[in-house]
Each structure stands twice: as C-alpha cells, then as structure tokens.
Coordinates of N, CA and C in Angstrom, one line a residue:
M1 N 147.9 -114.2 -99.7 CA 147.6 -115.6 -99.7 C 147.4 -116.1 -98.3
A2 N 146.3 -116.9 -98.1 CA 145.9 -117.4 -96.8 C 147.0 -118.3 -96.3
Q3 N 147.3 -118.3 -95.0 CA 148.3 -119.1 -94.3 C 147.7 -120.5 -94.0
I4 N 148.6 -121.5 -94.2 CA 148.2 -122.9 -93.9 C 148.3 -123.2 -92.4
M5 N 147.2 -123.7 -91.9 CA 147.2 -124.1 -90.5 C 147.3 -125.7 -90.4
T6 N 148.1 -126.2 -89.5 CA 148.3 -127.6 -89.3 C 147.6 -128.1 -88.0
V7 N 146.8 -129.1 -88.1 CA 146.1 -129.6 -86.9 C 146.2 -131.1 -86.9
L8 N 146.2 -131.7 -85.7 CA 146.1 -133.2 -85.5 C 144.7 -133.5 -85.1
G9 N 144.0 -134.4 -85.8 CA 142.6 -134.6 -85.4 C 142.0 -135.8 -86.1
M10 N 140.7 -136.0 -85.8 CA 139.9 -137.1 -86.3 C 138.6 -136.6 -86.9
V11 N 138.3 -137.2 -88.1 CA 137.0 -136.8 -88.7 C 135.9 -137.5 -87.9
I12 N 135.0 -136.7 -87.3 CA 133.9 -137.2 -86.5 C 132.6 -137.2 -87.2
A13 N 132.5 -136.5 -88.3 CA 131.3 -136.4 -89.1 C 131.7 -136.0 -90.5
A14 N 130.9 -136.5 -91.5 CA 131.2 -136.1 -92.9 C 129.9 -136.2 -93.7
Q15 N 129.6 -135.2 -94.6 CA 128.4 -135.2 -95.4 C 128.7 -134.6 -96.8
P16 N 128.1 -135.1 -97.8 CA 128.3 -134.6 -99.1 C 127.8 -133.2 -99.3
I17 N 128.5 -132.4 -100.0 CA 128.1 -131.0 -100.4 C 128.3 -130.8 -101.9
G18 N 127.2 -130.4 -102.5 CA 127.3 -130.2 -104.0 C 127.5 -131.6 -104.7
E19 N 128.2 -131.5 -105.8 CA 128.4 -132.7 -106.6 C 129.7 -133.5 -106.2
Y20 N 130.7 -132.8 -105.8 CA 132.0 -133.4 -105.5 C 132.6 -133.1 -104.2
D21 N 132.1 -132.2 -103.4 CA 132.7 -131.8 -102.2 C 132.2 -132.5 -100.9
R22 N 132.9 -132.4 -99.8 CA 132.4 -132.9 -98.6 C 132.6 -131.8 -97.5
R23 N 131.7 -131.8 -96.6 CA 131.8 -131.0 -95.4 C 132.1 -132.0 -94.2
I24 N 133.2 -131.7 -93.5 CA 133.6 -132.6 -92.5 C 133.7 -131.8 -91.1
V25 N 133.5 -132.6 -90.1 CA 133.7 -132.0 -88.7 C 135.0 -132.7 -88.1
L26 N 135.9 -131.9 -87.7 CA 137.2 -132.5 -87.2 C 137.2 -132.2 -85.7
L27 N 137.6 -133.2 -84.9 CA 137.9 -132.9 -83.5 C 139.5 -132.8 -83.5
T28 N 140.0 -131.7 -83.1 CA 141.4 -131.4 -83.2 C 142.1 -131.1 -81.9
R29 N 143.3 -131.4 -81.8 CA 144.1 -131.1 -80.6 C 144.3 -129.6 -80.4
E30 N 144.4 -128.8 -81.5 CA 144.8 -127.4 -81.5 C 143.6 -126.5 -81.4
K31 N 142.4 -126.9 -82.0 CA 141.3 -125.9 -82.1 C 140.0 -126.5 -81.6
G32 N 140.0 -127.6 -80.9 CA 138.8 -128.3 -80.5 C 138.0 -128.8 -81.7
K33 N 136.7 -128.6 -81.8 CA 135.9 -129.1 -82.9 C 135.8 -128.0 -83.9
I34 N 136.1 -128.3 -85.2 CA 136.0 -127.3 -86.2 C 135.3 -128.0 -87.4
T35 N 134.7 -127.1 -88.3 CA 134.1 -127.6 -89.5 C 135.0 -127.2 -90.7
A36 N 135.2 -128.1 -91.6 CA 136.0 -127.7 -92.8 C 135.4 -128.3 -94.1
F37 N 135.8 -127.7 -95.2 CA 135.3 -128.2 -96.5 C 136.4 -128.8 -97.3
A38 N 136.1 -130.0 -97.8 CA 137.1 -130.7 -98.6 C 136.6 -130.7 -100.0
K39 N 137.2 -129.7 -100.8 CA 136.7 -129.5 -102.2 C 137.2 -130.7 -103.1
G40 N 136.3 -131.2 -103.8 CA 136.6 -132.3 -104.8 C 136.9 -133.6 -104.1
A41 N 136.6 -133.8 -102.8 CA 136.9 -135.0 -102.1 C 136.2 -136.2 -102.5
R42 N 135.1 -136.0 -103.2 CA 134.3 -137.2 -103.7 C 134.7 -137.6 -105.1
R43 N 135.6 -137.0 -105.7 CA 136.1 -137.4 -107.0 C 137.0 -138.7 -106.8
Q44 N 136.9 -139.6 -107.7 CA 137.7 -140.9 -107.5 C 139.2 -140.7 -107.4
N45 N 139.7 -139.7 -108.1 CA 141.1 -139.5 -108.1 C 141.6 -138.5 -107.0
S46 N 140.7 -138.1 -106.1 CA 141.1 -137.0 -105.1 C 141.9 -137.6 -104.0
S47 N 143.0 -136.8 -103.7 CA 143.8 -137.2 -102.6 C 143.1 -137.1 -101.2
L48 N 141.9 -136.5 -101.2 CA 141.2 -136.3 -99.9 C 140.0 -137.3 -99.9
L49 N 139.9 -138.2 -100.8 CA 138.8 -139.1 -100.8 C 138.6 -139.9 -99.6
A50 N 139.7 -140.6 -99.1 CA 139.6 -141.4 -97.9 C 139.8 -140.6 -96.7
A51 N 140.6 -139.5 -96.8 CA 140.9 -138.7 -95.6 C 139.7 -137.9 -95.1
S52 N 138.7 -137.8 -95.9 CA 137.5 -137.0 -95.5 C 136.4 -137.9 -95.1
N53 N 136.7 -139.2 -94.8 CA 135.7 -140.1 -94.2 C 135.8 -140.1 -92.7
A54 N 134.6 -140.5 -92.1 CA 134.6 -140.6 -90.6 C 135.7 -141.6 -90.2
F55 N 136.2 -141.3 -89.0 CA 137.2 -142.1 -88.3 C 138.7 -141.8 -88.8
A56 N 138.9 -141.1 -89.9 CA 140.2 -140.8 -90.4 C 140.9 -140.0 -89.3
F57 N 142.1 -140.4 -88.9 CA 142.9 -139.7 -87.9 C 144.3 -139.4 -88.4
G58 N 144.7 -138.2 -88.3 CA 146.0 -137.8 -88.7 C 146.2 -136.3 -88.7
T59 N 147.1 -135.8 -89.6 CA 147.4 -134.4 -89.7 C 146.7 -133.8 -90.9
F60 N 146.0 -132.7 -90.6 CA 145.3 -132.0 -91.7 C 145.9 -130.6 -91.8
Y61 N 146.0 -130.2 -93.1 CA 146.5 -128.9 -93.5 C 145.4 -128.1 -94.0
L62 N 145.1 -127.0 -93.3 CA 143.9 -126.2 -93.6 C 144.2 -124.8 -94.0
Y63 N 143.3 -124.2 -94.9 CA 143.3 -122.8 -95.1 C 142.1 -122.2 -94.2
E64 N 142.4 -121.2 -93.5 CA 141.4 -120.6 -92.7 C 140.8 -119.4 -93.4
G65 N 139.5 -119.5 -93.8 CA 138.8 -118.5 -94.5 C 138.1 -117.6 -93.5
R66 N 137.2 -116.7 -94.0 CA 136.5 -115.8 -93.2 C 135.5 -116.5 -92.2
N67 N 134.8 -117.5 -92.8 CA 133.8 -118.2 -92.0 C 134.0 -119.7 -91.9
S68 N 135.0 -120.2 -92.5 CA 135.2 -121.7 -92.4 C 136.6 -122.0 -92.8
Y69 N 136.9 -123.3 -92.7 CA 138.2 -123.8 -93.1 C 138.1 -124.7 -94.3
S70 N 139.2 -124.8 -95.1 CA 139.2 -125.6 -96.3 C 140.4 -126.6 -96.1
V71 N 140.2 -127.8 -96.4 CA 141.3 -128.8 -96.3 C 142.1 -128.8 -97.6
R72 N 143.4 -128.6 -97.4 CA 144.3 -128.6 -98.6 C 144.9 -129.9 -98.8
Q73 N 145.3 -130.5 -97.6 CA 146.1 -131.8 -97.7 C 145.9 -132.5 -96.4
A74 N 146.1 -133.8 -96.4 CA 146.0 -134.6 -95.1 C 147.0 -135.8 -95.2
E75 N 147.6 -136.0 -94.0 CA 148.5 -137.2 -93.8 C 147.8 -138.1 -92.8
I76 N 147.2 -139.1 -93.2 CA 146.4 -140.0 -92.3 C 147.2 -141.1 -91.7
Q77 N 147.2 -141.1 -90.3 CA 147.9 -142.2 -89.6 C 147.1 -143.4 -89.4
N78 N 145.8 -143.3 -89.3 CA 145.0 -144.5 -89.1 C 143.6 -144.2 -89.7
Y79 N 143.2 -145.1 -90.6 CA 141.8 -145.0 -91.2 C 140.8 -145.8 -90.5
F80 N 141.3 -146.7 -89.5 CA 140.5 -147.7 -88.9 C 139.6 -148.5 -89.9
S81 N 140.4 -149.0 -90.9 CA 139.8 -149.8 -91.9 C 139.1 -151.1 -91.5
E82 N 139.5 -151.5 -90.2 CA 138.9 -152.7 -89.7 C 137.4 -152.6 -89.6
F83 N 136.9 -151.4 -89.4 CA 135.4 -151.2 -89.3 C 134.7 -151.7 -90.6
R84 N 135.3 -151.8 -91.7 CA 134.7 -152.1 -92.9 C 134.2 -153.6 -92.9
T85 N 134.9 -154.4 -92.1 CA 134.6 -155.8 -92.1 C 134.0 -156.2 -90.7
D86 N 133.9 -155.3 -89.8 CA 133.3 -155.6 -88.5 C 132.2 -154.6 -88.2
L87 N 131.0 -155.0 -88.6 CA 129.8 -154.1 -88.6 C 129.5 -153.7 -87.1
E88 N 129.6 -154.6 -86.2 CA 129.3 -154.2 -84.8 C 130.2 -153.2 -84.3
A89 N 131.5 -153.4 -84.5 CA 132.5 -152.4 -84.1 C 132.3 -151.0 -84.8
A90 N 131.9 -151.1 -86.0 CA 131.6 -149.8 -86.8 C 130.5 -149.0 -86.2
W91 N 129.4 -149.7 -85.8 CA 128.2 -149.1 -85.2 C 128.6 -148.5 -83.8
Y92 N 129.4 -149.2 -83.0 CA 129.9 -148.6 -81.8 C 130.7 -147.4 -82.0
G93 N 131.6 -147.5 -83.0 CA 132.5 -146.4 -83.4 C 131.7 -145.1 -83.8
M94 N 130.6 -145.3 -84.6 CA 129.8 -144.2 -85.0 C 129.1 -143.6 -83.8
Y95 N 128.7 -144.4 -82.9 CA 128.0 -143.9 -81.7 C 129.0 -143.1 -80.9
F96 N 130.2 -143.5 -80.8 CA 131.2 -142.7 -80.0 C 131.5 -141.4 -80.7
L97 N 131.5 -141.4 -82.0 CA 131.7 -140.1 -82.8 C 130.5 -139.2 -82.4
E98 N 129.3 -139.7 -82.4 CA 128.2 -138.8 -82.0 C 128.3 -138.3 -80.6
I99 N 128.7 -139.1 -79.7 CA 128.9 -138.6 -78.3 C 130.0 -137.5 -78.3
A100 N 131.1 -137.7 -79.0 CA 132.1 -136.7 -79.0 C 131.6 -135.4 -79.7
D101 N 130.8 -135.5 -80.7 CA 130.3 -134.3 -81.3 C 129.4 -133.6 -80.4
Y102 N 128.6 -134.3 -79.6 CA 127.7 -133.7 -78.6 C 128.4 -132.9 -77.5
F103 N 129.5 -133.4 -77.0 CA 130.2 -132.9 -75.9 C 131.2 -131.8 -76.2
T104 N 131.7 -131.8 -77.4 CA 132.9 -130.9 -77.7 C 132.4 -129.6 -78.4
R105 N 133.3 -128.6 -78.3 CA 133.0 -127.3 -78.8 C 134.2 -126.7 -79.5
E106 N 134.0 -125.7 -80.4 CA 135.1 -125.1 -81.1 C 135.8 -124.2 -80.1
N107 N 137.1 -124.2 -80.3 CA 138.1 -123.3 -79.5 C 138.1 -123.7 -78.0
N108 N 137.6 -124.9 -77.7 CA 137.8 -125.5 -76.4 C 139.0 -126.4 -76.4
D109 N 139.6 -126.6 -75.2 CA 140.7 -127.6 -75.1 C 140.1 -129.0 -75.1
E110 N 140.2 -129.6 -76.2 CA 139.6 -131.0 -76.3 C 140.6 -132.0 -76.5
R111 N 141.8 -131.8 -76.0 CA 142.9 -132.8 -76.2 C 142.6 -134.1 -75.5
E112 N 142.0 -134.1 -74.3 CA 141.7 -135.3 -73.6 C 140.6 -136.1 -74.3
M113 N 139.6 -135.3 -74.9 CA 138.6 -136.0 -75.6 C 139.1 -136.7 -76.9
L114 N 140.0 -136.0 -77.6 CA 140.5 -136.5 -78.8 C 141.4 -137.8 -78.4
K115 N 142.1 -137.7 -77.4 CA 142.9 -138.9 -77.0 C 142.0 -140.0 -76.6
L116 N 141.0 -139.7 -75.9 CA 140.0 -140.8 -75.5 C 139.4 -141.4 -76.7
L117 N 139.0 -140.6 -77.6 CA 138.3 -141.1 -78.8 C 139.2 -142.0 -79.6
Y118 N 140.5 -141.6 -79.8 CA 141.4 -142.4 -80.5 C 141.7 -143.8 -79.8
Q119 N 141.9 -143.7 -78.5 CA 142.2 -144.9 -77.8 C 141.0 -145.9 -77.8
T120 N 139.8 -145.3 -77.8 CA 138.6 -146.1 -77.8 C 138.4 -146.8 -79.1
M121 N 138.7 -146.1 -80.2 CA 138.6 -146.8 -81.5 C 139.6 -147.9 -81.6
R122 N 140.8 -147.7 -81.0 CA 141.8 -148.8 -81.0 C 141.3 -150.0 -80.2
A123 N 140.6 -149.7 -79.1 CA 140.0 -150.8 -78.2 C 138.9 -151.5 -79.0
L124 N 138.2 -150.9 -79.8 CA 137.1 -151.5 -80.5 C 137.6 -152.6 -81.5
I125 N 138.8 -152.3 -82.1 CA 139.3 -153.3 -83.0 C 140.2 -154.4 -82.4
S126 N 140.3 -154.3 -81.1 CA 141.0 -155.4 -80.3 C 140.1 -156.6 -80.1
P127 N 140.6 -157.8 -80.5 CA 139.8 -159.0 -80.3 C 139.6 -159.4 -78.9
N128 N 140.4 -158.8 -78.0 CA 140.4 -159.3 -76.6 C 139.4 -158.5 -75.7
L129 N 138.7 -157.5 -76.2 CA 137.9 -156.7 -75.4 C 136.4 -156.8 -75.8
D130 N 135.5 -156.7 -74.8 CA 134.1 -156.8 -75.0 C 133.6 -155.4 -75.4
N131 N 133.0 -155.2 -76.6 CA 132.6 -153.9 -77.0 C 131.6 -153.2 -76.1
R132 N 130.8 -154.1 -75.4 CA 129.9 -153.5 -74.4 C 130.6 -152.8 -73.3
L133 N 131.7 -153.4 -72.8 CA 132.5 -152.8 -71.8 C 133.2 -151.5 -72.3
V134 N 133.7 -151.6 -73.5 CA 134.4 -150.5 -74.1 C 133.4 -149.3 -74.1
R135 N 132.1 -149.5 -74.5 CA 131.1 -148.5 -74.5 C 131.0 -147.8 -73.2
Y136 N 130.8 -148.6 -72.1 CA 130.6 -147.9 -70.8 C 131.8 -147.3 -70.2
I137 N 133.0 -147.8 -70.5 CA 134.2 -147.2 -70.1 C 134.3 -145.8 -70.8
F138 N 134.0 -145.8 -72.1 CA 134.0 -144.5 -72.8 C 133.0 -143.5 -72.3
E139 N 131.8 -143.9 -72.1 CA 130.7 -143.0 -71.6 C 131.1 -142.4 -70.3
W140 N 131.6 -143.3 -69.4 CA 131.9 -142.8 -68.0 C 133.1 -141.8 -68.1
K141 N 134.1 -142.1 -68.9 CA 135.2 -141.2 -69.0 C 134.9 -139.9 -69.6
V142 N 134.0 -139.9 -70.6 CA 133.5 -138.7 -71.2 C 132.9 -137.8 -70.2
M143 N 132.1 -138.4 -69.3 CA 131.4 -137.5 -68.2 C 132.5 -137.0 -67.3
V144 N 133.5 -137.8 -67.0 CA 134.6 -137.4 -66.1 C 135.3 -136.2 -66.7
I145 N 135.7 -136.4 -68.0 CA 136.5 -135.3 -68.7 C 135.7 -134.0 -68.6
N146 N 134.4 -134.1 -68.8 CA 133.5 -132.9 -68.8 C 133.1 -132.4 -67.4
G147 N 133.5 -133.1 -66.4 CA 133.2 -132.7 -65.0 C 131.7 -132.9 -64.7
E148 N 131.1 -133.9 -65.4 CA 129.6 -134.1 -65.2 C 129.4 -135.5 -64.6
Y149 N 130.1 -135.9 -63.6 CA 129.9 -137.2 -63.0 C 129.8 -137.0 -61.5
P150 N 129.2 -138.0 -60.8 CA 129.1 -137.9 -59.4 C 130.4 -138.2 -58.7
D151 N 130.5 -137.7 -57.5 CA 131.7 -138.1 -56.6 C 131.5 -139.5 -56.2
I152 N 132.3 -140.4 -56.7 CA 132.2 -141.8 -56.3 C 133.3 -142.3 -55.4
F153 N 134.0 -141.3 -54.8 CA 135.1 -141.6 -53.9 C 134.8 -141.5 -52.4
Q154 N 133.7 -140.8 -52.1 CA 133.3 -140.7 -50.7 C 131.8 -140.5 -50.6
C155 N 131.3 -140.9 -49.4 CA 129.8 -140.8 -49.1 C 129.4 -139.4 -49.2
S156 N 128.3 -139.1 -49.9 CA 127.8 -137.7 -50.0 C 127.2 -137.2 -48.7
L157 N 126.9 -138.1 -47.7 CA 126.2 -137.7 -46.5 C 127.2 -137.6 -45.3
C158 N 128.2 -138.5 -45.2 CA 129.1 -138.4 -44.0 C 130.5 -138.1 -44.5
G159 N 130.8 -138.2 -45.8 CA 132.1 -137.8 -46.2 C 133.2 -138.9 -46.1
K160 N 132.8 -140.1 -45.6 CA 133.7 -141.2 -45.5 C 133.9 -142.0 -46.8
S161 N 135.1 -142.5 -47.0 CA 135.3 -143.4 -48.1 C 134.6 -144.8 -47.8
A162 N 134.2 -145.5 -48.8 CA 133.5 -146.8 -48.6 C 134.1 -147.8 -49.6
K163 N 134.1 -149.1 -49.1 CA 134.5 -150.2 -49.9 C 133.4 -150.7 -50.8
S164 N 132.2 -150.5 -50.3 CA 131.0 -150.8 -51.1 C 130.0 -149.7 -50.8
A165 N 129.0 -149.4 -51.7 CA 128.2 -148.3 -51.4 C 126.9 -148.4 -52.2
F166 N 126.0 -147.4 -52.2 CA 124.8 -147.4 -53.0 C 124.9 -146.1 -53.8
F167 N 124.4 -146.2 -55.0 CA 124.3 -144.9 -55.8 C 123.0 -144.3 -55.6
D168 N 122.9 -143.1 -55.2 CA 121.7 -142.3 -55.0 C 121.4 -141.5 -56.2
S169 N 120.4 -141.9 -57.0 CA 120.1 -141.2 -58.3 C 119.5 -139.8 -58.0
E170 N 118.9 -139.6 -56.9 CA 118.4 -138.3 -56.6 C 119.5 -137.3 -56.2
R171 N 120.4 -137.7 -55.4 CA 121.5 -136.8 -55.0 C 122.6 -136.8 -56.0
F172 N 122.6 -137.8 -57.0 CA 123.6 -137.9 -58.0 C 125.0 -138.1 -57.3
A173 N 125.0 -139.1 -56.4 CA 126.2 -139.3 -55.5 C 126.1 -140.7 -54.9
I174 N 127.2 -141.1 -54.2 CA 127.1 -142.4 -53.5 C 126.8 -142.2 -52.1
V175 N 126.2 -143.3 -51.5 CA 125.9 -143.2 -50.0 C 126.5 -144.5 -49.4
C176 N 127.2 -144.4 -48.3 CA 127.8 -145.6 -47.7 C 126.8 -146.5 -47.0
D177 N 127.2 -147.7 -46.6 CA 126.3 -148.6 -45.9 C 125.8 -148.0 -44.7
E178 N 126.5 -147.2 -43.9 CA 126.1 -146.7 -42.7 C 125.0 -145.7 -42.8
C179 N 125.0 -145.0 -44.0 CA 124.0 -143.9 -44.2 C 122.8 -144.3 -45.0
I180 N 122.7 -145.6 -45.4 CA 121.7 -146.1 -46.3 C 120.3 -145.9 -45.8
A181 N 120.2 -145.8 -44.5 CA 118.8 -145.7 -43.9 C 118.2 -144.4 -44.2
K182 N 119.0 -143.4 -44.7 CA 118.4 -142.1 -45.1 C 117.6 -142.3 -46.3
K183 N 116.6 -141.5 -46.5 CA 115.6 -141.6 -47.6 C 116.3 -141.4 -49.0
G184 N 116.0 -142.2 -50.0 CA 116.6 -142.0 -51.3 C 116.3 -143.1 -52.2
K185 N 116.6 -143.0 -53.5 CA 116.5 -144.1 -54.4 C 117.9 -144.6 -54.7
Y186 N 118.1 -145.9 -54.4 CA 119.5 -146.4 -54.4 C 119.7 -147.5 -55.4
Q187 N 120.9 -147.6 -55.9 CA 121.4 -148.7 -56.8 C 122.6 -149.3 -56.1
K188 N 122.5 -150.5 -55.7 CA 123.6 -151.2 -54.9 C 124.8 -151.3 -55.8
L189 N 126.0 -151.0 -55.2 CA 127.3 -151.1 -55.8 C 128.2 -152.0 -55.0
S190 N 128.6 -153.1 -55.5 CA 129.5 -154.0 -54.8 C 130.9 -153.3 -54.8
Q191 N 131.8 -153.9 -54.0 CA 133.2 -153.4 -53.9 C 133.8 -153.4 -55.3
S192 N 133.6 -154.4 -56.1 CA 134.3 -154.5 -57.4 C 133.7 -153.5 -58.3
A193 N 132.4 -153.3 -58.3 CA 131.8 -152.3 -59.2 C 132.2 -150.9 -58.8
L194 N 132.2 -150.6 -57.5 CA 132.7 -149.3 -57.1 C 134.1 -149.0 -57.5
Y195 N 135.0 -150.0 -57.2 CA 136.4 -149.8 -57.6 C 136.5 -149.6 -59.1
T196 N 135.7 -150.3 -59.9 CA 135.8 -150.2 -61.4 C 135.5 -148.7 -61.8
L197 N 134.4 -148.2 -61.2 CA 134.1 -146.8 -61.6 C 135.1 -145.8 -61.1
Q198 N 135.7 -146.1 -59.9 CA 136.8 -145.2 -59.4 C 138.0 -145.3 -60.3
Y199 N 138.3 -146.6 -60.7 CA 139.5 -146.8 -61.6 C 139.4 -146.0 -62.9
I200 N 138.2 -146.1 -63.5 CA 138.0 -145.4 -64.8 C 138.1 -143.9 -64.6
A201 N 137.5 -143.4 -63.5 CA 137.5 -142.0 -63.3 C 139.0 -141.5 -63.0
G202 N 139.8 -142.2 -62.3 CA 141.1 -141.7 -61.9 C 142.2 -142.1 -62.8
S203 N 142.0 -143.1 -63.7 CA 143.2 -143.5 -64.5 C 143.4 -142.7 -65.7
C204 N 144.7 -142.7 -66.2 CA 145.0 -142.0 -67.4 C 144.4 -142.8 -68.6
I205 N 144.1 -142.1 -69.7 CA 143.4 -142.7 -70.8 C 144.1 -143.9 -71.4
E206 N 145.4 -143.9 -71.4 CA 146.2 -145.0 -71.9 C 146.0 -146.3 -71.2
H207 N 145.5 -146.2 -69.9 CA 145.4 -147.4 -69.1 C 143.9 -147.8 -68.9
L208 N 143.0 -147.2 -69.7 CA 141.6 -147.5 -69.5 C 141.2 -148.9 -70.0
Y209 N 141.6 -149.3 -71.1 CA 141.1 -150.5 -71.8 C 142.1 -151.7 -71.5
T210 N 142.3 -151.9 -70.2 CA 143.3 -153.0 -69.9 C 142.7 -154.0 -68.9
F211 N 141.4 -154.1 -68.8 CA 140.8 -155.0 -67.8 C 139.5 -155.5 -68.3
Q212 N 139.0 -156.6 -67.7 CA 137.7 -157.2 -67.9 C 137.0 -157.2 -66.6
V213 N 135.7 -157.4 -66.7 CA 134.9 -157.5 -65.4 C 133.9 -158.7 -65.6
T214 N 133.4 -159.2 -64.5 CA 132.4 -160.3 -64.6 C 131.1 -159.7 -65.0
E215 N 130.2 -160.6 -65.5 CA 128.9 -160.1 -65.9 C 128.1 -159.3 -64.9
P216 N 128.1 -159.9 -63.6 CA 127.3 -159.1 -62.5 C 127.9 -157.7 -62.3
V217 N 129.2 -157.6 -62.3 CA 129.9 -156.3 -62.1 C 129.6 -155.4 -63.3
F218 N 129.6 -156.0 -64.5 CA 129.3 -155.2 -65.7 C 127.9 -154.6 -65.6
M219 N 126.9 -155.4 -65.2 CA 125.5 -154.9 -65.1 C 125.4 -153.8 -64.0
E220 N 126.2 -153.9 -62.9 CA 126.1 -152.9 -61.9 C 126.6 -151.5 -62.5
I221 N 127.8 -151.6 -63.1 CA 128.3 -150.3 -63.6 C 127.4 -149.8 -64.8
K222 N 126.9 -150.7 -65.6 CA 126.0 -150.3 -66.7 C 124.8 -149.5 -66.1
N223 N 124.2 -150.0 -65.1 CA 123.0 -149.4 -64.5 C 123.3 -148.0 -64.0
V224 N 124.4 -147.8 -63.3 CA 124.8 -146.5 -62.8 C 125.1 -145.6 -63.9
I225 N 125.9 -146.0 -64.9 CA 126.3 -145.1 -66.0 C 125.0 -144.7 -66.8
E226 N 124.1 -145.6 -67.0 CA 122.8 -145.2 -67.7 C 122.1 -144.2 -66.9
L227 N 122.0 -144.3 -65.6 CA 121.4 -143.3 -64.7 C 122.1 -141.9 -64.9
C228 N 123.4 -142.0 -64.8 CA 124.1 -140.7 -65.0 C 124.0 -140.1 -66.3
K229 N 123.9 -140.9 -67.4 CA 123.7 -140.3 -68.7 C 122.4 -139.6 -68.8
S230 N 121.4 -140.2 -68.2 CA 120.1 -139.6 -68.3 C 120.0 -138.2 -67.6
K231 N 121.0 -138.0 -66.7 CA 121.1 -136.7 -66.0 C 121.8 -135.6 -66.8
V232 N 122.8 -136.1 -67.6 CA 123.7 -135.1 -68.3 C 123.5 -135.0 -69.8
I233 N 122.8 -135.9 -70.4 CA 122.5 -135.9 -71.9 C 121.1 -135.7 -72.1
D234 N 120.7 -134.7 -72.9 CA 119.3 -134.4 -73.1 C 118.8 -134.8 -74.5
R235 N 119.4 -135.8 -75.1 CA 119.0 -136.2 -76.4 C 119.3 -137.7 -76.6
E236 N 118.7 -138.3 -77.6 CA 119.1 -139.7 -78.1 C 119.9 -139.6 -79.3
F237 N 120.7 -140.5 -79.5 CA 121.6 -140.5 -80.7 C 121.1 -141.5 -81.7
K238 N 121.3 -141.2 -83.0 CA 120.8 -142.1 -84.1 C 121.2 -143.5 -84.0
T239 N 122.5 -143.7 -83.6 CA 123.1 -145.0 -83.6 C 122.7 -145.8 -82.3
E240 N 122.1 -145.2 -81.3 CA 121.8 -145.8 -80.1 C 120.7 -146.9 -80.3
D241 N 119.7 -146.7 -81.1 CA 118.7 -147.7 -81.4 C 119.3 -149.0 -81.9
F242 N 120.2 -148.8 -82.8 CA 120.9 -150.0 -83.4 C 121.6 -150.8 -82.3
L243 N 122.3 -150.1 -81.4 CA 123.1 -150.7 -80.4 C 122.2 -151.5 -79.4
K244 N 121.0 -151.0 -79.2 CA 120.1 -151.8 -78.3 C 119.7 -153.1 -78.9
K245 N 119.9 -153.3 -80.2 CA 119.5 -154.6 -80.8 C 120.7 -155.6 -80.9
I246 N 121.9 -155.1 -80.5 CA 123.1 -156.0 -80.6 C 123.1 -156.9 -79.3

C-alpha cells in the first residue's frame, strides 16, 4: 500500500479533469511545486470540493504514485473566501498565483516563495493597504527571492552607497549622482524610492506589508520594477490585461 505524504501548501492552479475530478498544482513547503489529482473533487458531497480550489492553503495528505500524486485528504487553514466578494482583490490574487507558478519548480526549496504568497494574500484582504502597492512589493520580492534583481545598495560604477540614485536599465543597476555623467539610460530614484526598494529587498517577509508610500514614490518604484520585470520575465500573464484596466 502506498505511503501517505503530508505537505503544507497552497493551491496555485486547478482545472477539471474528466467528469468529477480535478488536477491541481500545489506550491508546498516540502516538495516545491507539485501536481496532484483530486479524484471526485467536483462532486457536491466531496470533502475535497473546496480544498481543491485556487487559494486554498493548508495541510494536504497525498499518495505518491509512479508519475503523479493523488490527494487523499486536506485540512484547510485558509480558503481566502474574501475574494468571493472582492473582485479586484481576486484578480490580483490570481495574478500572484500565475507569477508563483512561473517562478517555482518541483523539488526546489520554495519555502520563501510559499511564505511570500501566503502573506501577500493576507495583505490583499486587508482594508488598509493599496492593492497596487501590494502588487509591486510582491513582484520586487519575488525577483529578490530568485536572485534576479539589480544591486540597489551601491553604485555599479564607483561602488559607493547613495542616498539617491538613478536606475540604469542597460546595466541593470543603480548609478549614483556623481557617476551620472557616464553614458546610459536612467530612471531617477529619490531617496524615499531608493530606500523603499532597499527595504523590500532586505526585510523579512513578515514585515513587508507594513507601510504606505506617496503617489510620486509609488510611481518611481513602479517604473523601476516594470523595467526589471521586462528583463527577467519572458511572457505575459492572462490576468495582467485585466489589471491594466483597474
């Protein structure tokens, strides 16, 4: 008899299979990203009906087969049911799931990504946070976790730290005020914007969603993060078009 494996994770994708089953993608603490089948999950009386929906976070009990996993049972800690009545937050949440699916791999250590995803979903349902800011904090931290972000702590030309700087999209790095005369394509970063990017990069995930910024600072960090995304992501996501209309 196959041994039961226990994982903590979140459903980041789900699709119907056959008449009553679901194929789900789990981002887990123990195994990274894995695919599993929830047999009979679409039946109205199934104990896996809600547990096999996107956003469900909790403990999953799986059988490991030769080529795939099967969900036997689930104990869900958070369904993020608030998304049912907040359409904007739901679309942002779906976008974050797509980003997580893009960056994660099976059998990788994805504990930080799972933690970030869970804390970001909690931030989305908070009435005190701007969803736009949540988005860019998430995107920036994803790049940091994956080691695909520019060094924003010192000038790429002279090595000195700077209170304000310029982002050089060609070098994928910052340039201080003293070195700005050198040739390049620059995006100005105020002291507040530079500090915000540094704070997100250096802070633990639990402390990410604890601040607000002014609109000018938001636009500065948005522009830099969009430039960085274009360097490290080679596709567009289905939910991104909808977010552009919000």
